[in-house]
Coordinates of C-alpha atoms and ligand atoms in Angstrom, one line a residue:
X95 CA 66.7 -9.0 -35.4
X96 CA 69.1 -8.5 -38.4
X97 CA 67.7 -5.6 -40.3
X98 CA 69.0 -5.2 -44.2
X99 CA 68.3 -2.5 -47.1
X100 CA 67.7 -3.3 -50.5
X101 CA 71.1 -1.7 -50.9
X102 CA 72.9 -4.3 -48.4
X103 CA 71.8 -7.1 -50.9
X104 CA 72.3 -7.9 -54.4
X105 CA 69.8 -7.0 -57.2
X106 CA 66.3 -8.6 -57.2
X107 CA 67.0 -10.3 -60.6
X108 CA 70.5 -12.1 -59.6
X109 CA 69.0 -13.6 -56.4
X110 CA 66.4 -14.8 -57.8
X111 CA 68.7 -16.4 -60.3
X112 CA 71.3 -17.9 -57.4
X113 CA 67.8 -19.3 -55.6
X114 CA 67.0 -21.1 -58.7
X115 CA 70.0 -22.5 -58.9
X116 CA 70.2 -23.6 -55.4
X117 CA 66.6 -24.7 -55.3
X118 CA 67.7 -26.8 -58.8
X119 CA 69.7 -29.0 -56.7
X120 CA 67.1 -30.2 -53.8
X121 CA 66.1 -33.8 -54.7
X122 CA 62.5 -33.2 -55.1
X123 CA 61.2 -29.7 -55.9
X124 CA 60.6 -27.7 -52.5
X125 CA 57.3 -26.6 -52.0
X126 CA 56.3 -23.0 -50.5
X127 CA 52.7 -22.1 -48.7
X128 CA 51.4 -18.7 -48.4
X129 CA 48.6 -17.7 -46.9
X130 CA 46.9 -14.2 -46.5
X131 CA 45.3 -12.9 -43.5
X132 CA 43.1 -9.6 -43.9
X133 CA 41.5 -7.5 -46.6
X134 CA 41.7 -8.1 -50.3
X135 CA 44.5 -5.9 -51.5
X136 CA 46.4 -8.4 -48.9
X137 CA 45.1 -11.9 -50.9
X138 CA 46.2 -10.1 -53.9
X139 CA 49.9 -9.3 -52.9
X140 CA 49.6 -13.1 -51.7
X141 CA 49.1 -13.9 -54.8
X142 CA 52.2 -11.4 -55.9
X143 CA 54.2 -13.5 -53.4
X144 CA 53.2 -16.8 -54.7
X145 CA 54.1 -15.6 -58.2
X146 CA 57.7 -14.7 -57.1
X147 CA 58.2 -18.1 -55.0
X148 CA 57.1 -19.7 -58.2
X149 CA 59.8 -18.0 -60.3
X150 CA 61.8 -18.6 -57.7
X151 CA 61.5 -22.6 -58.2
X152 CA 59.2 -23.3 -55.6
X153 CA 56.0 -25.4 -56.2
X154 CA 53.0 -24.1 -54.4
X155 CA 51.4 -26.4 -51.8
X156 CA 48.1 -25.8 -49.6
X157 CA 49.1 -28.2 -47.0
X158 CA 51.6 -26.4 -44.7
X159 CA 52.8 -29.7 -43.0
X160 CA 54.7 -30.1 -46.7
X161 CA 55.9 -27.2 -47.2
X162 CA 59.6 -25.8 -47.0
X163 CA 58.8 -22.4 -46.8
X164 CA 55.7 -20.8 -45.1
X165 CA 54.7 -17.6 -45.5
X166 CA 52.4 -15.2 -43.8
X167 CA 50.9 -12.0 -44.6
X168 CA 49.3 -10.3 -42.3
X169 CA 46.8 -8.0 -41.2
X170 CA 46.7 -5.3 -37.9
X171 CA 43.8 -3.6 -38.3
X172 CA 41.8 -5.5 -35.0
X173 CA 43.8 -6.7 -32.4
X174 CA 41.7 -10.2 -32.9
X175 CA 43.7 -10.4 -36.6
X176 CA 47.2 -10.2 -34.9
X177 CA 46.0 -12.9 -32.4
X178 CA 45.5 -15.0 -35.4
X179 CA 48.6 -15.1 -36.7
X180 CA 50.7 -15.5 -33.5
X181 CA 48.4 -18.1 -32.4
X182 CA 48.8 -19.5 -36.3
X183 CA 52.5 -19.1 -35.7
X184 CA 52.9 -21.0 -32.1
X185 CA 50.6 -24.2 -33.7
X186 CA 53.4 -25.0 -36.6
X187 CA 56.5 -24.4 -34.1
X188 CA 56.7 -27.7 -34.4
X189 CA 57.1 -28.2 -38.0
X190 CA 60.2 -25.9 -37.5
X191 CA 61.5 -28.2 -34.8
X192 CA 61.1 -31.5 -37.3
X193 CA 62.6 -29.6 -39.8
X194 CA 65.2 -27.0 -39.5
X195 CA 65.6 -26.4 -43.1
X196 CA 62.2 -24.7 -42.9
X197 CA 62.2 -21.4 -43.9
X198 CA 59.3 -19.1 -42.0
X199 CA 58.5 -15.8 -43.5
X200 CA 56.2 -13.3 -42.0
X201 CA 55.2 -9.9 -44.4
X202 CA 52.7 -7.5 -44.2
X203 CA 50.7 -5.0 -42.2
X204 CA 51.2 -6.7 -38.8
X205 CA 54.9 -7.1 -39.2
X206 CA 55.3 -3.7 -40.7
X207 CA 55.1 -2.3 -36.7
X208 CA 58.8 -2.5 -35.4
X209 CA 57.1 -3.4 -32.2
X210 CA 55.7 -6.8 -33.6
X211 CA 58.7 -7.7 -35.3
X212 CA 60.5 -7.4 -31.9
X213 CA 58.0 -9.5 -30.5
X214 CA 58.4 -11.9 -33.2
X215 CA 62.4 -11.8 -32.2
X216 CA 62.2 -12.4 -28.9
X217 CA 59.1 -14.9 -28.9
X218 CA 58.9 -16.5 -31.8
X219 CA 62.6 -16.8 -32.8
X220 CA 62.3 -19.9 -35.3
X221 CA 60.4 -17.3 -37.4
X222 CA 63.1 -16.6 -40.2
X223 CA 62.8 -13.6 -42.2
X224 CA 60.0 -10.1 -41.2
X225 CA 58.8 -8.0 -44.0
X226 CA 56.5 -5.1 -43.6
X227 CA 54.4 -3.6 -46.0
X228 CA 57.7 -3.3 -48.1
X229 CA 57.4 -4.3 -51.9
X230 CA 56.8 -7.8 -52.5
X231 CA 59.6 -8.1 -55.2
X232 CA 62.3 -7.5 -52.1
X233 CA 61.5 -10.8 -50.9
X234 CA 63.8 -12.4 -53.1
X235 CA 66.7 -10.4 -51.8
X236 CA 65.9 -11.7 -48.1
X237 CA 65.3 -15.0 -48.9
X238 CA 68.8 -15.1 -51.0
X239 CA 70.0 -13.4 -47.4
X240 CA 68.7 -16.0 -45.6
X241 CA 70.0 -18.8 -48.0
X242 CA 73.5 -17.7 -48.4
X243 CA 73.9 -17.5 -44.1
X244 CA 72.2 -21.0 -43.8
X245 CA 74.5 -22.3 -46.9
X246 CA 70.7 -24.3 -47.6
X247 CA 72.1 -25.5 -50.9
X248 CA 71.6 -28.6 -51.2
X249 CA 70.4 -28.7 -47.5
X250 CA 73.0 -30.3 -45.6
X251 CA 70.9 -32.1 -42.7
X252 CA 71.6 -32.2 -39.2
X253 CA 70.8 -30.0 -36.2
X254 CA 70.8 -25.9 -37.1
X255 CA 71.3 -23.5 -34.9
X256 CA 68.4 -20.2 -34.4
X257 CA 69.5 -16.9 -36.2
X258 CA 68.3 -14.0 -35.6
X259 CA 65.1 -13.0 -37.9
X260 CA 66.2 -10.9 -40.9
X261 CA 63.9 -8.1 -41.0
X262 CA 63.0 -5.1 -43.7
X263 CA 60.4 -2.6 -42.6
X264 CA 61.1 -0.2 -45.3
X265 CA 57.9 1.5 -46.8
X266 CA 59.3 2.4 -50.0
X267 CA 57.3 5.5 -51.9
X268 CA 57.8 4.1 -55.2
X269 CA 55.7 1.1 -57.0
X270 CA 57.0 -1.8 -58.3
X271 CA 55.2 -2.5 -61.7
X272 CA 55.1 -5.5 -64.0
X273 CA 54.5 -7.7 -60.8
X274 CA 53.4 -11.6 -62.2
X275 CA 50.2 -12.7 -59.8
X276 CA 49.6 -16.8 -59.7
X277 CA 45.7 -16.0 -59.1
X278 CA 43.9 -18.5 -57.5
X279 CA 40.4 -17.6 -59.6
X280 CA 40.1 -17.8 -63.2
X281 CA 37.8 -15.2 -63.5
X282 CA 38.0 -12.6 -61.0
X283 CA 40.7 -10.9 -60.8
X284 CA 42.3 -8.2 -58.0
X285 CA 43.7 -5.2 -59.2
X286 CA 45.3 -2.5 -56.7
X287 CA 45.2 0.6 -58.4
X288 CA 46.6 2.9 -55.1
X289 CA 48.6 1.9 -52.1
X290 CA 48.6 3.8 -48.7
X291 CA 46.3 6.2 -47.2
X292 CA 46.1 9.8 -45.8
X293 CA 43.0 9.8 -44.2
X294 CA 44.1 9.3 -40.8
X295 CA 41.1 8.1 -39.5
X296 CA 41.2 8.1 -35.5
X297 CA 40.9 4.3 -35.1
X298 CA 42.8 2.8 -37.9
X299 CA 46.5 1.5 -38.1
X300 CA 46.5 1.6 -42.2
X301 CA 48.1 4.7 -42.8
X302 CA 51.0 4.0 -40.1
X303 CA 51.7 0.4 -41.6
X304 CA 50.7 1.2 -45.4
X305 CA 52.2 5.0 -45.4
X306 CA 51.2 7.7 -47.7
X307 CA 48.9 7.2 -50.8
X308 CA 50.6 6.1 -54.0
X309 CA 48.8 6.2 -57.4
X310 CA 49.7 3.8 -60.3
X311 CA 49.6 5.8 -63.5
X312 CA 46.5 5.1 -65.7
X313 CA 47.9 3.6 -68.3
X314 CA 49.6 0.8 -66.3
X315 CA 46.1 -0.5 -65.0
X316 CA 44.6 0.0 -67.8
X317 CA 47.0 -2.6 -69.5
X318 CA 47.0 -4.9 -67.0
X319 CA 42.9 -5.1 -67.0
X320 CA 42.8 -5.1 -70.5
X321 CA 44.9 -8.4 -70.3
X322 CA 43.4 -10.4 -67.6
X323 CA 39.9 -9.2 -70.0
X324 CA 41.3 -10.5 -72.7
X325 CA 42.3 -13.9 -70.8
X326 CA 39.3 -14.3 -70.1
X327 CA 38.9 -12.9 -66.6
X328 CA 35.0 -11.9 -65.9
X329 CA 35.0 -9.6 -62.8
X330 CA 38.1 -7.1 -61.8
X331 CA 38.0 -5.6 -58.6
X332 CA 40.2 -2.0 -58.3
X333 CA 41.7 -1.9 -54.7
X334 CA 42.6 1.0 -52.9
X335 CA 41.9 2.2 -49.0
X336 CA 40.3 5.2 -50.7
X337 CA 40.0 4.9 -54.4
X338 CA 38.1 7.9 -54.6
X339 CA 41.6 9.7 -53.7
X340 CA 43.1 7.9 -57.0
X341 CA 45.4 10.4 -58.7
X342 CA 45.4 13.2 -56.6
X343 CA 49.0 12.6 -56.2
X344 CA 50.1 12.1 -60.0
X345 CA 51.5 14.1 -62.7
X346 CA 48.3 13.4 -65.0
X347 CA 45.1 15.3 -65.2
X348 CA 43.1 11.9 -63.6
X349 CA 41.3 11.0 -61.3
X350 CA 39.1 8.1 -59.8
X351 CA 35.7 8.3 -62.1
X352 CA 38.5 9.1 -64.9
X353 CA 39.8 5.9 -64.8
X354 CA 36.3 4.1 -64.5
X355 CA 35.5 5.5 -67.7
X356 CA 39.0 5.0 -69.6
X357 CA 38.3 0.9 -68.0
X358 CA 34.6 0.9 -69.2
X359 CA 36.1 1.3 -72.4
X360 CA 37.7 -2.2 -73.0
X361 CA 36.1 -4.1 -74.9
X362 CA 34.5 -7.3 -73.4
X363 CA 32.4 -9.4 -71.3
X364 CA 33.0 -8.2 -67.7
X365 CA 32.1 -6.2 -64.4
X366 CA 34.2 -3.8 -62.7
X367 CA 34.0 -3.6 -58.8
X368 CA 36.3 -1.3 -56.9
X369 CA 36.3 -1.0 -52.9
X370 CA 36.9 0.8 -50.4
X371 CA 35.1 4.8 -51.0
X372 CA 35.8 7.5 -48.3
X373 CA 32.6 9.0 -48.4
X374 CA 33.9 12.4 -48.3
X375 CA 35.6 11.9 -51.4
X376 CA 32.5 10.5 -53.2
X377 CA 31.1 12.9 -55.5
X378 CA 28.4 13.3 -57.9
X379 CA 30.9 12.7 -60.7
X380 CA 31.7 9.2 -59.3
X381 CA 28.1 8.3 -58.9
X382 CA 27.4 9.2 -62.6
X383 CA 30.5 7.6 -64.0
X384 CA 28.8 3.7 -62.0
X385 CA 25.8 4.5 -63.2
X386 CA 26.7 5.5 -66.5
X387 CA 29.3 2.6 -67.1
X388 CA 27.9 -0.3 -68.3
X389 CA 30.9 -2.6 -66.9
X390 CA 30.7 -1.2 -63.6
X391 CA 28.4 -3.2 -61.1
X392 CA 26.3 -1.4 -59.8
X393 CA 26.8 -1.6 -55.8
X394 CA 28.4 1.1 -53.6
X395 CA 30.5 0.2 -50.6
X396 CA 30.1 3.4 -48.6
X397 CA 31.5 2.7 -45.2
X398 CA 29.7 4.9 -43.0
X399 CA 31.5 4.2 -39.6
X400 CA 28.8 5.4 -37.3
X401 CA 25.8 7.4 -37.6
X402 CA 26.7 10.2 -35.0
X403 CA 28.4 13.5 -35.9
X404 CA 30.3 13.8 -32.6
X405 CA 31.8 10.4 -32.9
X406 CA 32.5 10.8 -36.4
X407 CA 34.2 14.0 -35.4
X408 CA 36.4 12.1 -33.0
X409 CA 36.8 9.3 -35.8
X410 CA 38.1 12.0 -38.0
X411 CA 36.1 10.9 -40.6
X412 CA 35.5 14.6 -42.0
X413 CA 31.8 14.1 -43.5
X414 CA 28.7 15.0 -41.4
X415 CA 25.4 12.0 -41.2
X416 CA 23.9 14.9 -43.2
X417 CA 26.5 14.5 -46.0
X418 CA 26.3 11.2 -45.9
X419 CA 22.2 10.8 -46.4
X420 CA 22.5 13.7 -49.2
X421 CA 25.2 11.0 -51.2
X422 CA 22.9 8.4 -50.9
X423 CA 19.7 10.6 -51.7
X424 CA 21.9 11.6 -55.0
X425 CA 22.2 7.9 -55.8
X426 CA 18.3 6.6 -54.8
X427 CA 17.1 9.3 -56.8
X428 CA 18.5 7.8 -60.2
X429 CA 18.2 5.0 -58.9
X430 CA 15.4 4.0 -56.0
X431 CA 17.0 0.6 -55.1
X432 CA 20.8 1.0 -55.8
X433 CA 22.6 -0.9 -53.9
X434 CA 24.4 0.4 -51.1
X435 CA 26.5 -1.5 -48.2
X436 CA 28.7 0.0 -45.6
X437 CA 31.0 -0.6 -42.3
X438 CA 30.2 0.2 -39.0
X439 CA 32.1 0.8 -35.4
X440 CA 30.5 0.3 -32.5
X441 CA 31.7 0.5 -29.4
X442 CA 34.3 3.7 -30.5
X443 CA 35.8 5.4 -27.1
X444 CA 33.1 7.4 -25.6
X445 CA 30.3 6.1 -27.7
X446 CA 27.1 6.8 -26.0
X447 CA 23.9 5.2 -25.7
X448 CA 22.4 8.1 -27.7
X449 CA 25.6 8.0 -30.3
X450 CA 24.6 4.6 -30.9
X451 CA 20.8 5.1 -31.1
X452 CA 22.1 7.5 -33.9
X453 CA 23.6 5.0 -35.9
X454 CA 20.6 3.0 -35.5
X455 CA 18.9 5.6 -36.8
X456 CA 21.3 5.9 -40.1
X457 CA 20.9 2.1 -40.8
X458 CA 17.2 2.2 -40.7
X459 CA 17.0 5.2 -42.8
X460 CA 19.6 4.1 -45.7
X461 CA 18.8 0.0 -45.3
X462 CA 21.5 -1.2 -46.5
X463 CA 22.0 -4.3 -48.1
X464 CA 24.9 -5.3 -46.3
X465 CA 26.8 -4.1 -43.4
X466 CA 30.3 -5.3 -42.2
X467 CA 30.1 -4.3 -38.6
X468 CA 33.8 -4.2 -36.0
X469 CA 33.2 -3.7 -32.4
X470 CA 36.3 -1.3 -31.6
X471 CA 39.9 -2.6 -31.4
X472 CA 42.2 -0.3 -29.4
X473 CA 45.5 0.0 -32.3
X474 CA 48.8 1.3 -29.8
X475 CA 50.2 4.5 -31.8
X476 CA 46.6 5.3 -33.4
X477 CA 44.9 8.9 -31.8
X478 CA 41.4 7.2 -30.2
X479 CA 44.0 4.7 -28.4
X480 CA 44.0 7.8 -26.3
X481 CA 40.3 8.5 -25.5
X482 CA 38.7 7.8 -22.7
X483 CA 36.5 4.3 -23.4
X484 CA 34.4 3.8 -20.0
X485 CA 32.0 1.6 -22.3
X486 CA 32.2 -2.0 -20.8
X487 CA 33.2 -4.6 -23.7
X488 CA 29.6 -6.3 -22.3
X489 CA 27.9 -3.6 -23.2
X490 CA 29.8 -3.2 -26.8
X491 CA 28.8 -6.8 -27.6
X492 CA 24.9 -5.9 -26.5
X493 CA 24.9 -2.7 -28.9
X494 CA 26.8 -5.4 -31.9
X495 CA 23.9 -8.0 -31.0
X496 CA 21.4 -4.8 -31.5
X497 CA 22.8 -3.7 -34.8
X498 CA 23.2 -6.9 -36.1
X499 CA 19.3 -7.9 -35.6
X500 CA 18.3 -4.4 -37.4
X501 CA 20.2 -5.2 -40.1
X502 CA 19.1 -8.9 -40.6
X503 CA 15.3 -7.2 -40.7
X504 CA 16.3 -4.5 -43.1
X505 CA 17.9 -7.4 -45.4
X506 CA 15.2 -9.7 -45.5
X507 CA 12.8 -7.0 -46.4
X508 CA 14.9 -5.5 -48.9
X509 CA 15.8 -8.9 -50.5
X510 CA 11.9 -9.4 -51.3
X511 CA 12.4 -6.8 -54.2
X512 CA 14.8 -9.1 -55.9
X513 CA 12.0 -12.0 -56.5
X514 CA 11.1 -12.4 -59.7
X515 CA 13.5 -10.3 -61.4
X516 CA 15.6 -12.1 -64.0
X517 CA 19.6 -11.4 -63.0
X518 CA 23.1 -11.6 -64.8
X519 CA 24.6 -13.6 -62.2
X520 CA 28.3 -14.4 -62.3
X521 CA 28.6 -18.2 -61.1
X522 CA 31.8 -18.3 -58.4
X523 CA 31.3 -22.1 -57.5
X524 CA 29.1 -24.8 -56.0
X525 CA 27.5 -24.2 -52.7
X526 CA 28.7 -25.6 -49.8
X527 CA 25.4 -26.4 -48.2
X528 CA 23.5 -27.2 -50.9
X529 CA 24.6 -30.0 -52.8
X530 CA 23.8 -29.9 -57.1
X531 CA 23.4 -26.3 -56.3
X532 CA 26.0 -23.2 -58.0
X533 CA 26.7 -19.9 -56.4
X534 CA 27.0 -16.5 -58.1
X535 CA 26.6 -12.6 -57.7
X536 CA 24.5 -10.4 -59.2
X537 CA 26.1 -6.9 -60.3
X538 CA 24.6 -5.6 -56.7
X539 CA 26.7 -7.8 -55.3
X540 CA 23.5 -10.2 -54.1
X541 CA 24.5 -13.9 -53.1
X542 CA 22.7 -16.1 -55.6
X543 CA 21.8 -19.9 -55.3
X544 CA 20.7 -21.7 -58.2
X545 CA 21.2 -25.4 -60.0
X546 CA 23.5 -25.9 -62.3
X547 CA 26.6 -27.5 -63.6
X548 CA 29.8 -27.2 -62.6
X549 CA 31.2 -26.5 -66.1
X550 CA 29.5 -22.9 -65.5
X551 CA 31.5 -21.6 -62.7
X552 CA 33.3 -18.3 -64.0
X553 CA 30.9 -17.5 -66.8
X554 CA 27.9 -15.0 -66.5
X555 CA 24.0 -16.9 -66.2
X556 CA 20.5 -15.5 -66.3
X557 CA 18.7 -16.8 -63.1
X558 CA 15.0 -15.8 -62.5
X559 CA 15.0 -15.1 -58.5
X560 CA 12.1 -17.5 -56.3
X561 CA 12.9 -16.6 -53.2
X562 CA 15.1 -14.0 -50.6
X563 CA 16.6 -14.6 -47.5
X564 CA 18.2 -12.5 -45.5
X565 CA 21.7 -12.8 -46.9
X566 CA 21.0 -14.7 -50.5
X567 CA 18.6 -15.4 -52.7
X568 CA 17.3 -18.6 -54.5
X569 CA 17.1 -18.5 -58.1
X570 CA 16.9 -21.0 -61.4
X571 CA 18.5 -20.5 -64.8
X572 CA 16.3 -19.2 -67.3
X573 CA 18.7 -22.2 -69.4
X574 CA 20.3 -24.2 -67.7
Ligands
SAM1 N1 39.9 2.2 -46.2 C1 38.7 1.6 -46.0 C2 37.7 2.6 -45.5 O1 38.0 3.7 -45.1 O2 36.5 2.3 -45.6 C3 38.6 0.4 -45.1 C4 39.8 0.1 -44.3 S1 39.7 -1.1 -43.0 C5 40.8 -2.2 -43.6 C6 38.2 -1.9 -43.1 C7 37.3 -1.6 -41.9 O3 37.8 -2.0 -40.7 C8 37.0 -0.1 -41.7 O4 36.0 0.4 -42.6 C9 36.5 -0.1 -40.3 O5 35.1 -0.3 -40.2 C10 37.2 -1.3 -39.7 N2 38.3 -0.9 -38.7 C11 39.4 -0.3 -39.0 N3 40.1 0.0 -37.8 C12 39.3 -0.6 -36.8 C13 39.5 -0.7 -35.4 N4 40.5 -0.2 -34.8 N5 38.5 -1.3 -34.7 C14 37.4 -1.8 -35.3 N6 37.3 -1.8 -36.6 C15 38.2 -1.1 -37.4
SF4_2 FE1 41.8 3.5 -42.3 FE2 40.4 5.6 -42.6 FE3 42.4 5.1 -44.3 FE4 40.2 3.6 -44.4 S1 40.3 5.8 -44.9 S2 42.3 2.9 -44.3 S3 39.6 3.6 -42.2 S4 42.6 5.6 -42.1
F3S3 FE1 44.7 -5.5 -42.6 FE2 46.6 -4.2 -43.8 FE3 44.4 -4.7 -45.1 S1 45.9 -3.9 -41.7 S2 42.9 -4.8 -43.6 S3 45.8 -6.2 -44.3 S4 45.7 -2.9 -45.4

């Protein structure tokens, strides 16, 4: 493993020059395919990626047996997401072996662990260049790196010999702004407002890969969502691992329901969605500025985690089940229906049958309308790695089978309040399964299916609901 600094290389903006250059002088344009593993503030620096390789002189390609350059970003939070990607990385060694001009790049969360990229070293050596969770604009200096040692330009043919990956696993602090995105949608749109996390939640490799919270100043997002409005974009969803932390760390008197009220301002057809909320930073001021907004959609991601104060102690999630409830009972009371969904662990070291029983309890009390449930994943370097986990994996999958039936109950009961009510329904694309048929959500974040015509995907429709299943509902347009 080669590691380099930004300072070892030459500026962003003249390597991306020299790789134009050199890219200008391949035969047929190369072609560069990126694909994101993980959550969505990871598609969105995807998309930050592509934008660069664009620049660069790359066109994009979705088939990876054309591509000359292959990039990964990945994701560490489960141990089942890093299998992914080294299984994704031993099915194209062959590509690399037909073509030694191929370049392989792997970024993101999973790389960002020194112990990875030594793995990646030592096992899968063809892989050329490791970046972490380091800004996505320094991938230009690597790749420039990587060109100027391989003399790529134009590629001379013939047998290479391995190098060594070159590797930069710098966090840096500061955010790089102004960053082009080559978005796959039209009309939704990612925007990350914060990067990092503090929380330090017992289970979770974020903050160690991601480091410390970073806020971008107000006035930067609010110009960039002001322009993707104005272009025409219909949904923007604010990222951050906490977004109810946004601010705390900036100069300016902001903070998170701020922001959604400075946003709510621009004038437009759109929704505004933000995810993820640390309940113990939710607050009745957030709660007022959703409900008060009339871009924001009205659905709450609250990730719960479990519905036992002694695990969420050990989870070190600093809120109480009773906390929890009286957020939610500040929400239902404005609103009897709002829409709430939520995460859940199961299986967390030491859970006990009584534990879980209490997060059964939780669910059926709040009914959510969703629920994205994890059984534990052991992260090396995280605090629970530590704790004592007698539970079998067996009996982990039986307490995920339990949950998951409570929750399908609760959602086909709650979706029976949705029939007959006429919804704004923003129309994503056709269904897969049902052929003539669109797809959409509702500003509760509801899965709609209705017919229509393909010319409406990305605009807003008013669908009268007919029927509720337990994760969509069937609807038809009041014009269609
Ligand atoms: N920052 C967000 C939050 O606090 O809600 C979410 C971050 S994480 C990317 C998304 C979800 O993955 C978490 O809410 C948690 O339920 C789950 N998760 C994180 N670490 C996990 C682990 N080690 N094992 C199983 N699930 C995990
Ligand atoms: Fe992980 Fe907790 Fe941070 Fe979410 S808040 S990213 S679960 S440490
Ligand atoms: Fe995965 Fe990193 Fe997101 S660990 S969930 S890609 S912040």
């Amino acid at each position: 493993m080669q590691e380099l600094r930004p300072t070892d290389l030459p500026p962003t903006a003249d390597c991306i020059r020299s790789i134009q250059s050199w890219l200008s002088g391949y035969p047929a344009q190369p072609l560069a395919y990126v694909h994101s593993f993980g959550c969505q503030l990871n598609v969105a620096e995807g998309e930050q990626l592509s934008a660069l390789l664009t620049e660069m002189g790359y066109g994009m390609t979705e088939d990876v047996t054309q591509a000359s350059l292959i990039l990964y970003h990945t994701c560490a939070v489960r141990e089942n997401a890093e299998d992914r990607v080294f299984g994704t990385l031993g099915s194209i060694k062959h590509l690399k072996a037909e073509n030694p001009d191929l370049i392989l790049c792997v970024t993101g969360c999973m790389s960002a662990q020194a112990s990875v990229a030594e793995k990646l070293a030592a096992s899968y050596p063809y892989v050329d260049i490791v970046l972490g969770t380091t800004p996505v604009c320094r991938l230009p200096q690597l790749l420039y790196a990587h060109m100027q040692r391989r003399q790529t330009a134009p590629p001379a043919g013939g047998k290479r010999k391995t190098l060594r990956p070159l590797c930069d696993l710098h966090t840096d602090t500061d955010i790089p702004e102004g960053q082009q995105s080559l978005r796959d949608s039209t009309f939704r749109a990612s925007v990350p407002i914060m990067y990092g996390c503090n929380n330090f939640c017992t289970y979770c490799i974020v903050p160690y890969v991601r480091g410390r919270e970073r806020s971008r100043h107000p006035a930067q997002i609010c110009e960039e969502v002001q322009a993707l409005v104005k272009a025409g974009y219909r949904e923007i969803l604010l990222l951050g691992q906490n977004v109810n932390s946004y601010g705390h760390d900036l100069p300016e008197d902001t903070d998170f329901p701020s922001l959604l009220r400075e946003l709510d301002r621009i004038p437009g057809d759109y929704w505004i969605r933000f995810m993820s909320s640390h309940p113990k930073d939710a607050t009745p001021a957030l709660f007022d500025a959703i409900l008060d907004c009339k871009h924001v959609a009205k659905h709450l991601h609250l990730p719960v985690q479990s519905g036992s104060d002694a695990i969420l102690d050990r989870m070190n999630r600093r809120y109480t089940v009773a906390q929890y409830l009286e957020k939610v009972a500040y929400l239902r009371e404005r609103v009897p229906d709002f829409s709430l969904t939520t995460d859940l662990i199961v299986g967390f070291p030491g859970e006990t049958e009584e534990d879980f029983a209490a997060t059964l309890s939780l669910v059926e009390q709040v009914r959510f309308d969703n629920m994205y449930s994890f059984i534990y994943s052991r992260r090396t370097g995280t605090k629970a790695a530590d704790m004592p986990d007698p539970v079998t994996p067996q009996e982990k999958s039986r307490r995920m089978q339990r949950l998951l039936s409570l929750q399908r109950e609760i959602a086909v009961e709650n979706n029976k309040r949705f029939v007959g009510r006429v919804m704004r329904v923003l129309c994503d694309g056709e269904s897969r399964k049902s052929p003539g048929m669109l797809t959409g959500r509702s500003t509760e974040n509801m899965l709609v299916e209705f017919p229509g015509t393909p010319d409406q995907i990305g605009s807003f429709v008013t669908v009268t609901i007919t029927a509720s299943h337990s994760g969509m509902l069937d609807g038809i347009q009041e014009t269609a």
